[in-house]
Short mmCIF file of C-alpha atoms in Angstrom, two decimals:
data_model
loop_
_atom_site.label_atom_id
_atom_site.label_comp_id
_atom_site.label_asym_id
_atom_site.label_seq_id
_atom_site.Cartn_x
_atom_site.Cartn_y
_atom_site.Cartn_z
CA UNK A 9 138.18 118.62 81.16
CA UNK A 10 138.59 117.93 77.46
CA UNK A 11 138.57 114.18 78.00
CA UNK A 12 135.52 114.35 80.25
CA UNK A 13 133.09 115.32 77.47
CA UNK A 14 135.11 114.55 74.36
CA UNK A 15 133.09 114.09 71.16
CA UNK A 16 129.83 115.18 72.75
CA UNK A 17 127.33 117.93 72.07
CA UNK A 18 125.05 119.90 74.32
CA UNK A 19 121.51 119.75 72.95
CA UNK A 20 119.47 122.77 74.00
CA UNK A 21 115.99 122.55 72.58
CA UNK A 22 114.22 125.91 72.08
CA UNK A 23 112.12 126.69 75.14
CA UNK A 24 113.75 123.99 77.25
CA UNK A 25 115.43 124.67 80.59
CA UNK A 26 117.23 121.33 80.66
CA UNK A 27 119.96 120.80 78.06
CA UNK A 28 121.12 117.20 77.67
CA UNK A 29 124.33 115.57 76.54
CA UNK A 30 124.17 113.60 73.31
CA UNK A 31 126.99 111.87 71.48
CA UNK A 32 128.00 112.79 67.94
CA UNK A 33 126.48 109.49 66.75
CA UNK A 34 123.15 110.14 68.47
CA UNK A 35 122.81 113.66 67.15
CA UNK A 36 119.80 113.68 64.80
CA UNK A 37 120.17 117.12 63.27
CA UNK A 38 118.09 118.90 65.90
CA UNK A 39 119.35 122.50 66.34
CA UNK A 40 122.02 122.50 69.04
CA UNK A 41 124.36 124.81 70.82
CA UNK A 42 127.66 122.97 70.94
CA UNK A 43 129.76 123.02 74.08
CA UNK A 44 133.39 122.64 72.99
CA UNK A 45 135.67 122.75 75.98
CA UNK A 46 138.72 123.46 73.83
CA UNK A 47 137.16 126.85 72.99
CA UNK A 48 136.88 127.88 76.62
CA UNK A 49 139.95 126.08 77.96
CA UNK A 50 142.23 129.15 77.69
CA UNK A 51 139.66 131.19 79.63
CA UNK A 52 139.37 128.46 82.27
CA UNK A 53 143.15 128.17 82.57
CA UNK A 54 143.41 131.95 83.06
CA UNK A 55 141.31 131.39 86.20
CA UNK A 56 143.46 128.44 87.29
CA UNK A 57 140.86 125.84 86.28
CA UNK A 58 142.25 122.60 84.90
CA UNK A 59 140.20 119.90 86.63
CA UNK A 60 136.52 119.16 87.23
CA UNK A 61 136.97 119.83 90.94
CA UNK A 62 138.36 123.29 90.19
CA UNK A 63 135.50 123.93 87.75
CA UNK A 64 132.97 123.22 90.50
CA UNK A 65 134.64 125.80 92.72
CA UNK A 66 135.12 128.60 90.19
CA UNK A 67 132.75 131.57 90.16
CA UNK A 68 131.34 131.56 86.65
CA UNK A 69 130.40 135.23 87.04
CA UNK A 70 134.14 135.92 86.85
CA UNK A 71 134.36 133.94 83.61
CA UNK A 72 131.46 135.93 82.15
CA UNK A 73 133.30 139.16 82.90
CA UNK A 74 136.49 137.79 81.35
CA UNK A 75 134.59 136.77 78.22
CA UNK A 76 133.70 140.43 77.64
CA UNK A 77 131.64 141.01 74.51
CA UNK A 78 132.61 137.79 72.75
CA UNK A 79 129.12 136.41 72.10
CA UNK A 80 130.29 132.91 71.18
CA UNK A 81 132.45 132.65 74.28
CA UNK A 82 129.65 134.00 76.47
CA UNK A 83 127.38 131.25 75.16
CA UNK A 84 129.99 128.63 76.04
CA UNK A 85 130.35 129.96 79.59
CA UNK A 86 126.56 130.04 80.03
CA UNK A 87 126.40 126.38 79.01
CA UNK A 88 129.09 125.59 81.54
CA UNK A 89 127.05 127.44 84.14
CA UNK A 90 123.99 125.32 83.33
CA UNK A 91 126.03 122.13 83.53
CA UNK A 92 127.49 123.18 86.87
CA UNK A 93 124.02 123.78 88.33
CA UNK A 94 122.80 120.42 87.05
CA UNK A 95 125.84 118.67 88.52
CA UNK A 96 125.17 120.17 91.95
CA UNK A 97 121.59 118.89 91.88
CA UNK A 98 122.81 115.47 90.71
CA UNK A 99 125.21 115.26 93.65
CA UNK A 100 122.48 116.28 96.08
CA UNK A 101 120.18 113.58 94.73
CA UNK A 102 122.91 110.97 95.00
CA UNK A 103 123.76 111.90 98.58
CA UNK A 104 120.09 111.98 99.63
CA UNK A 105 118.90 108.86 97.79
CA UNK A 106 117.69 107.04 100.91
CA UNK A 107 115.73 110.06 102.08
CA UNK A 108 114.27 110.59 98.62
CA UNK A 109 113.00 107.01 98.48
CA UNK A 110 110.64 107.76 101.38
CA UNK A 111 109.30 110.93 99.72
CA UNK A 112 106.79 111.59 96.95
CA UNK A 113 107.08 113.77 93.89
CA UNK A 114 103.33 114.44 93.88
CA UNK A 115 100.57 114.02 96.48
CA UNK A 116 97.11 113.86 94.87
CA UNK A 117 94.58 115.50 97.17
CA UNK A 118 90.92 115.05 96.22
CA UNK A 119 87.39 114.22 97.35
CA UNK A 120 87.08 110.51 96.68
CA UNK A 121 83.31 110.50 96.03
CA UNK A 122 83.66 113.18 93.36
CA UNK A 123 87.06 112.50 91.80
CA UNK A 124 88.33 109.12 92.99
CA UNK A 125 88.28 107.57 89.52
CA UNK A 126 89.80 110.69 87.95
CA UNK A 127 92.62 110.76 90.53
CA UNK A 128 93.47 107.11 89.85
CA UNK A 129 93.51 107.78 86.08
CA UNK A 130 95.68 110.86 86.60
CA UNK A 131 98.22 108.88 88.63
CA UNK A 132 98.41 106.20 85.94
CA UNK A 133 98.92 108.78 83.20
CA UNK A 134 101.55 110.66 85.20
CA UNK A 135 103.54 107.46 85.68
CA UNK A 136 103.18 106.41 82.04
CA UNK A 137 104.38 109.75 80.70
CA UNK A 138 107.27 109.95 83.16
CA UNK A 139 108.47 106.51 82.07
CA UNK A 140 107.94 107.25 78.39
CA UNK A 141 109.93 110.48 78.60
CA UNK A 142 113.34 109.23 79.68
CA UNK A 143 114.35 112.64 81.07
CA UNK A 144 111.29 112.68 83.35
CA UNK A 145 111.60 109.16 84.76
CA UNK A 146 112.09 109.77 88.48
CA UNK A 147 110.95 106.32 89.55
CA UNK A 148 114.53 105.50 90.54
CA UNK A 149 114.40 108.17 93.26
CA UNK A 150 110.93 107.61 94.75
CA UNK A 151 109.37 104.37 95.92
CA UNK A 152 105.96 105.93 95.24
CA UNK A 153 106.43 109.01 93.00
CA UNK A 154 102.68 109.74 92.81
CA UNK A 155 100.89 109.29 96.13
CA UNK A 156 97.12 108.75 96.04
CA UNK A 157 95.77 109.28 99.55
CA UNK A 158 92.40 107.51 99.32
CA UNK A 159 94.03 104.32 98.10
CA UNK A 160 97.07 104.08 100.35
CA UNK A 161 96.19 105.34 103.84
CA UNK A 162 93.31 105.75 106.25
CA UNK A 163 95.18 107.48 109.11
CA UNK A 164 95.00 111.27 108.88
CA UNK A 165 98.14 111.81 110.95
CA UNK A 166 100.05 109.54 108.59
CA UNK A 167 98.57 111.46 105.66
CA UNK A 168 99.97 114.67 107.15
CA UNK A 169 103.40 113.05 107.26
CA UNK A 170 103.00 112.00 103.63
CA UNK A 171 102.13 115.57 102.65
CA UNK A 172 105.20 116.83 104.50
CA UNK A 173 107.32 114.31 102.59
CA UNK A 174 105.92 115.40 99.23
CA UNK A 175 107.45 117.94 96.88
CA UNK A 176 104.12 118.93 95.33
CA UNK A 177 100.44 118.67 96.23
CA UNK A 178 97.95 118.60 93.37
CA UNK A 179 94.50 119.67 94.58
CA UNK A 180 91.71 118.34 92.35
CA UNK A 181 88.96 120.95 92.36
CA UNK A 182 85.44 119.52 92.50
CA UNK A 183 82.14 120.75 93.94
CA UNK A 184 82.59 119.59 97.52
CA UNK A 185 86.36 119.34 97.90
CA UNK A 186 86.61 122.30 100.30
CA UNK A 187 83.89 120.78 102.48
CA UNK A 188 86.07 117.77 103.28
CA UNK A 189 88.01 118.19 106.55
CA UNK A 190 90.66 115.68 105.45
CA UNK A 191 91.37 117.67 102.31
CA UNK A 192 91.62 120.88 104.34
CA UNK A 193 94.08 119.22 106.73
CA UNK A 194 96.19 118.18 103.73
CA UNK A 195 96.03 121.68 102.27
CA UNK A 196 96.99 123.49 105.47
CA UNK A 197 99.79 120.98 106.10
CA UNK A 198 101.15 121.61 102.60
CA UNK A 199 101.15 125.39 103.05
CA UNK A 200 102.76 125.15 106.50
CA UNK A 201 105.56 122.99 105.10
CA UNK A 202 106.10 124.97 101.88
CA UNK A 203 104.92 122.09 99.71
CA UNK A 204 104.11 123.51 96.29
CA UNK A 205 100.35 123.42 95.64
CA UNK A 206 99.10 123.07 92.06
CA UNK A 207 95.38 123.60 91.40
CA UNK A 208 93.67 121.27 88.93
CA UNK A 209 90.14 121.74 87.65
CA UNK A 210 88.49 118.43 86.79
CA UNK A 211 86.65 119.05 83.52
CA UNK A 212 83.62 116.80 83.59
CA UNK A 213 80.00 117.35 82.69
CA UNK A 214 77.91 118.17 85.74
CA UNK A 215 80.98 118.96 87.84
CA UNK A 216 81.84 122.60 88.47
CA UNK A 217 84.07 124.09 91.15
CA UNK A 218 83.26 127.52 92.56
CA UNK A 219 86.36 129.41 93.62
CA UNK A 220 86.22 130.91 97.14
CA UNK A 221 85.13 134.55 97.36
CA UNK A 222 84.84 136.91 100.33
CA UNK A 223 81.42 135.54 101.15
CA UNK A 224 82.85 132.02 101.39
CA UNK A 225 85.68 133.13 103.68
CA UNK A 226 83.21 134.99 105.92
CA UNK A 227 80.98 131.92 106.12
CA UNK A 228 84.00 129.70 106.86
CA UNK A 229 85.10 131.80 109.83
CA UNK A 230 81.51 132.01 111.07
CA UNK A 231 81.33 128.22 111.23
CA UNK A 232 78.83 127.94 108.38
CA UNK A 233 80.94 125.85 105.97
CA UNK A 234 81.98 122.88 108.12
CA UNK A 235 79.82 121.08 110.65
CA UNK A 236 80.88 120.56 114.27
CA UNK A 237 82.52 117.22 113.59
CA UNK A 238 84.54 118.73 110.74
CA UNK A 239 85.79 121.59 112.90
CA UNK A 240 86.60 119.14 115.71
CA UNK A 241 88.70 117.04 113.33
CA UNK A 242 90.66 120.12 112.28
CA UNK A 243 91.28 121.13 115.88
CA UNK A 244 92.35 117.59 116.75
CA UNK A 245 95.20 118.07 114.28
CA UNK A 246 96.18 121.55 115.43
CA UNK A 247 94.29 123.48 112.78
CA UNK A 248 91.88 126.38 113.35
CA UNK A 249 89.44 127.89 110.88
CA UNK A 250 91.72 130.92 110.54
CA UNK A 251 94.48 128.56 109.39
CA UNK A 252 92.18 127.17 106.68
CA UNK A 253 91.27 130.69 105.58
CA UNK A 254 94.89 131.79 105.32
CA UNK A 255 95.93 128.64 103.46
CA UNK A 256 93.09 128.96 100.96
CA UNK A 257 93.79 132.65 100.36
CA UNK A 258 97.42 131.76 99.69
CA UNK A 259 96.67 128.86 97.38
CA UNK A 260 93.80 130.35 95.40
CA UNK A 261 95.92 133.22 94.14
CA UNK A 262 97.22 130.69 91.61
CA UNK A 263 95.77 129.81 88.23
CA UNK A 264 94.23 126.35 87.97
CA UNK A 265 95.14 124.00 85.14
CA UNK A 266 92.60 121.65 83.52
CA UNK A 267 92.43 117.88 83.50
CA UNK A 268 89.79 116.36 81.22
CA UNK A 269 89.37 112.66 82.05
CA UNK A 270 86.69 112.06 79.42
CA UNK A 271 88.41 113.76 76.50
CA UNK A 272 90.70 111.95 74.00
CA UNK A 273 94.00 110.56 75.22
CA UNK A 274 95.97 113.08 73.15
CA UNK A 275 94.32 115.96 75.02
CA UNK A 276 94.82 114.33 78.41
CA UNK A 277 98.48 113.72 77.60
CA UNK A 278 98.95 117.40 76.73
CA UNK A 279 97.25 118.37 79.99
CA UNK A 280 99.45 116.03 82.05
CA UNK A 281 102.56 117.44 80.37
CA UNK A 282 101.38 120.96 81.25
CA UNK A 283 100.98 119.87 84.87
CA UNK A 284 104.44 118.31 84.89
CA UNK A 285 105.87 121.68 83.89
CA UNK A 286 104.41 123.14 87.08
CA UNK A 287 105.93 120.48 89.32
CA UNK A 288 108.99 121.42 91.37
CA UNK A 289 111.49 119.56 93.50
CA UNK A 290 112.44 121.27 96.71
CA UNK A 291 116.14 121.94 97.07
CA UNK A 292 117.70 119.01 98.88
CA UNK A 293 120.34 121.28 100.33
CA UNK A 294 117.72 122.65 102.73
CA UNK A 295 115.76 119.46 103.45
CA UNK A 296 111.99 119.21 102.99
CA UNK A 297 110.50 121.19 105.81
CA UNK A 298 109.95 124.82 106.66
CA UNK A 299 111.27 126.34 103.47
CA UNK A 300 109.81 128.52 100.78
CA UNK A 301 108.85 127.50 97.27
CA UNK A 302 111.59 129.79 95.96
CA UNK A 303 114.11 127.17 97.10
CA UNK A 304 112.71 124.66 94.60
CA UNK A 305 113.92 123.80 91.13
CA UNK A 306 111.90 122.83 88.08
CA UNK A 307 111.40 119.18 87.23
CA UNK A 308 112.93 119.76 83.78
CA UNK A 309 116.07 121.22 85.33
CA UNK A 310 116.62 118.37 87.77
CA UNK A 311 115.76 115.48 85.48
CA UNK A 312 118.05 116.87 82.81
CA UNK A 313 120.95 115.87 85.03
CA UNK A 314 120.17 112.19 84.61
CA UNK A 315 119.47 111.99 80.88
#
């Protein structure tokens, strides 16, 4: 254990959920909490832990109890606990690499006529920031990390599969987005498959989204929102108006985050980073279908494993 991380520090930035290993030489003076295995080795040995394999198997709750009220030792054990969780996720990613390559981190759902340009810009900025921030670069795990539906596919059934294979769906909120049957199919498919939905308001002059109220839901169920062809398309893909209502009620409990395509780059970058904080990766231990969002882990937590 001592040899495994000899001469290394655990950098834990304030407010960050993903500590990263840095060498003594790389350490730049940023406040750190140092993980020194020699300090906790006696405690580990008291639990019969002398190898990495045994560390993976030990119940760290037992170590916390053994540490008692020793604050410094408790901090060390908590760092070990974080490292252990990161290692599990790392192993899951490694063992599911082929499956991950066919998935998407984010599916951008939008109404092309109202937000096609904005969606393309958002994808570009997501990819740029993920590559710039080494700890967020997931390109090695996804062939297409950010999937833009209007550009890549024209088959709605294939789009449903792409939604199912996505870890997050970002819904760009514009005037007519909830009038588009394709968007509603994507939304219902996401909710049915426990794909995390993140709401994004597109801040642009002359473009304002009205959030659904009880009047809108009543009109939807009465057949006054979609025309006959729209309802027929939904039914063709196994979706009823009641399914749309339930999915929208579920999704629109959330707070929407802004994206301002016409504001300065510095503001857009801050907005993209805020969106990245909302992105989750579904636990690979359970697969990607039929699970709840509670089984997901934050992007910061997972990507910290590969820094």
